[in-house]
Short mmCIF file of C-alpha atoms in Angstrom, two decimals:
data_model
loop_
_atom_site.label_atom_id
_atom_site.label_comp_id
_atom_site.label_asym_id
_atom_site.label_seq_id
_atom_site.Cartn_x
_atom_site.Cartn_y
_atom_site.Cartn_z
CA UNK H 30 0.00 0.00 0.00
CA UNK H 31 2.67 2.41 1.00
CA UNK H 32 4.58 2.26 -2.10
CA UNK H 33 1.42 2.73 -4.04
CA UNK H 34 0.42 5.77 -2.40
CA UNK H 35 4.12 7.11 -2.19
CA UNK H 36 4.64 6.03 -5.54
CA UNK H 37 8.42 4.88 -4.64
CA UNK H 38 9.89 2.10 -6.43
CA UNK H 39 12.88 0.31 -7.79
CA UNK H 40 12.51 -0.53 -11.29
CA UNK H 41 16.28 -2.58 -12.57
CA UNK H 42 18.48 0.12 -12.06
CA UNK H 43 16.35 3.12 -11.60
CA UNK H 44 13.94 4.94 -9.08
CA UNK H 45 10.32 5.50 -10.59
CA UNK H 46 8.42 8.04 -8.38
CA UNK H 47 4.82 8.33 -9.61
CA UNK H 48 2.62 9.19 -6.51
CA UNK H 49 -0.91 8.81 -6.22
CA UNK H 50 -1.52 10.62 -3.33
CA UNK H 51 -5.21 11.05 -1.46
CA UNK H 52 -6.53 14.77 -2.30
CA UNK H 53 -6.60 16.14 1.28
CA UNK H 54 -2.26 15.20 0.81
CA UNK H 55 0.10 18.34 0.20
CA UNK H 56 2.79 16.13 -0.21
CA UNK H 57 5.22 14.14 1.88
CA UNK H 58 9.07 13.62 2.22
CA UNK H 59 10.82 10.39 2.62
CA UNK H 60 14.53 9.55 2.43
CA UNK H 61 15.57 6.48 0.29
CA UNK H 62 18.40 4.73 1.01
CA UNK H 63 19.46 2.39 -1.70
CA UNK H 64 22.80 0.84 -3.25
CA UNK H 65 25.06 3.15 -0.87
CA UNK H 66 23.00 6.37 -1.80
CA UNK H 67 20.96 8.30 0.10
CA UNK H 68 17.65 10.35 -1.68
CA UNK H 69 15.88 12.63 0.20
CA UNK H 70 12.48 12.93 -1.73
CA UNK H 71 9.83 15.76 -1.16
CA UNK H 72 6.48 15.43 -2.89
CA UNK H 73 4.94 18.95 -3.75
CA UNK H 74 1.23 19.34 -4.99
CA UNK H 75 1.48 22.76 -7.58
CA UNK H 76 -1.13 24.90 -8.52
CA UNK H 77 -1.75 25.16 -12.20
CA UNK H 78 1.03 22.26 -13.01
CA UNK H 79 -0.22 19.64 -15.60
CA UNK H 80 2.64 16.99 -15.45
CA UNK H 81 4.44 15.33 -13.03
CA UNK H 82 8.04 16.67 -12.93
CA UNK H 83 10.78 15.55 -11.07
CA UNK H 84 14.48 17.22 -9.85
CA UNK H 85 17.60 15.49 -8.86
CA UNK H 86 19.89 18.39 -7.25
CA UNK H 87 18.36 21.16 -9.12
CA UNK H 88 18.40 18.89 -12.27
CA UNK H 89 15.13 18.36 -14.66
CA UNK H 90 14.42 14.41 -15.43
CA UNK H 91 12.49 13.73 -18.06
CA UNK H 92 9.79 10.48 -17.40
CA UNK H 93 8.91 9.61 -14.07
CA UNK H 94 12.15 7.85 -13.08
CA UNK H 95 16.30 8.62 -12.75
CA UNK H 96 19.17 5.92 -12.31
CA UNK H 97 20.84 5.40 -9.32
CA UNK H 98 23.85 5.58 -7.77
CA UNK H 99 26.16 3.26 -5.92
CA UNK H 100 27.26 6.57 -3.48
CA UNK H 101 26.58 9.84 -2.58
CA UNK H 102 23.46 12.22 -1.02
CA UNK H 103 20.93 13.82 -3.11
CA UNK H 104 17.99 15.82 -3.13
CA UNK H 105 14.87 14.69 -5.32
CA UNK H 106 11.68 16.82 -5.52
CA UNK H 107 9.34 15.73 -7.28
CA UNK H 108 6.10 18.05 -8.62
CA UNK H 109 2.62 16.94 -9.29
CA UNK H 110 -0.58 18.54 -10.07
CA UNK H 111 -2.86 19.75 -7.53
#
């Protein structure tokens, strides 16, 4: 249930985040720790957004995942419409 609602999952070598959050939800934040990294993930509801977009360290992903890596911190945040 959780990682339906949170969306969070490993998919090969890459982290899909695709929430499906209840409406009365802002958003949440969760830290991931997998294969020696660390991802801190906030979930923000936007006004007036469409699509689902997603940031690793200030970086724009395209799709609803990002590959992983074996080290290191990082910050994900992740957009959706409200």
């Amino acid at each position: 249930a959780v990682e339906g609602i949170l969306g969070i999952r490993r998919d090969g070598k890459n982290v899909v985040v695709n929430p499906v959050l209840p409406g009365h939800w802002d958003g949440y934040s969760a830290t991931l720790r997998l294969a020696g990294a660390t991802y801190r993930i906030r979930v923000i509801r936007e006004k007036g957004r469409k699509a689902l977009g997603i940031e690793v360290d200030g970086n724009r992903i395209k799709g609803t995942g990002f590959a992983f890596a074996d080290a290191g911190e990082f910050e994900v945040v992740v957009r959706i419409p409200a």
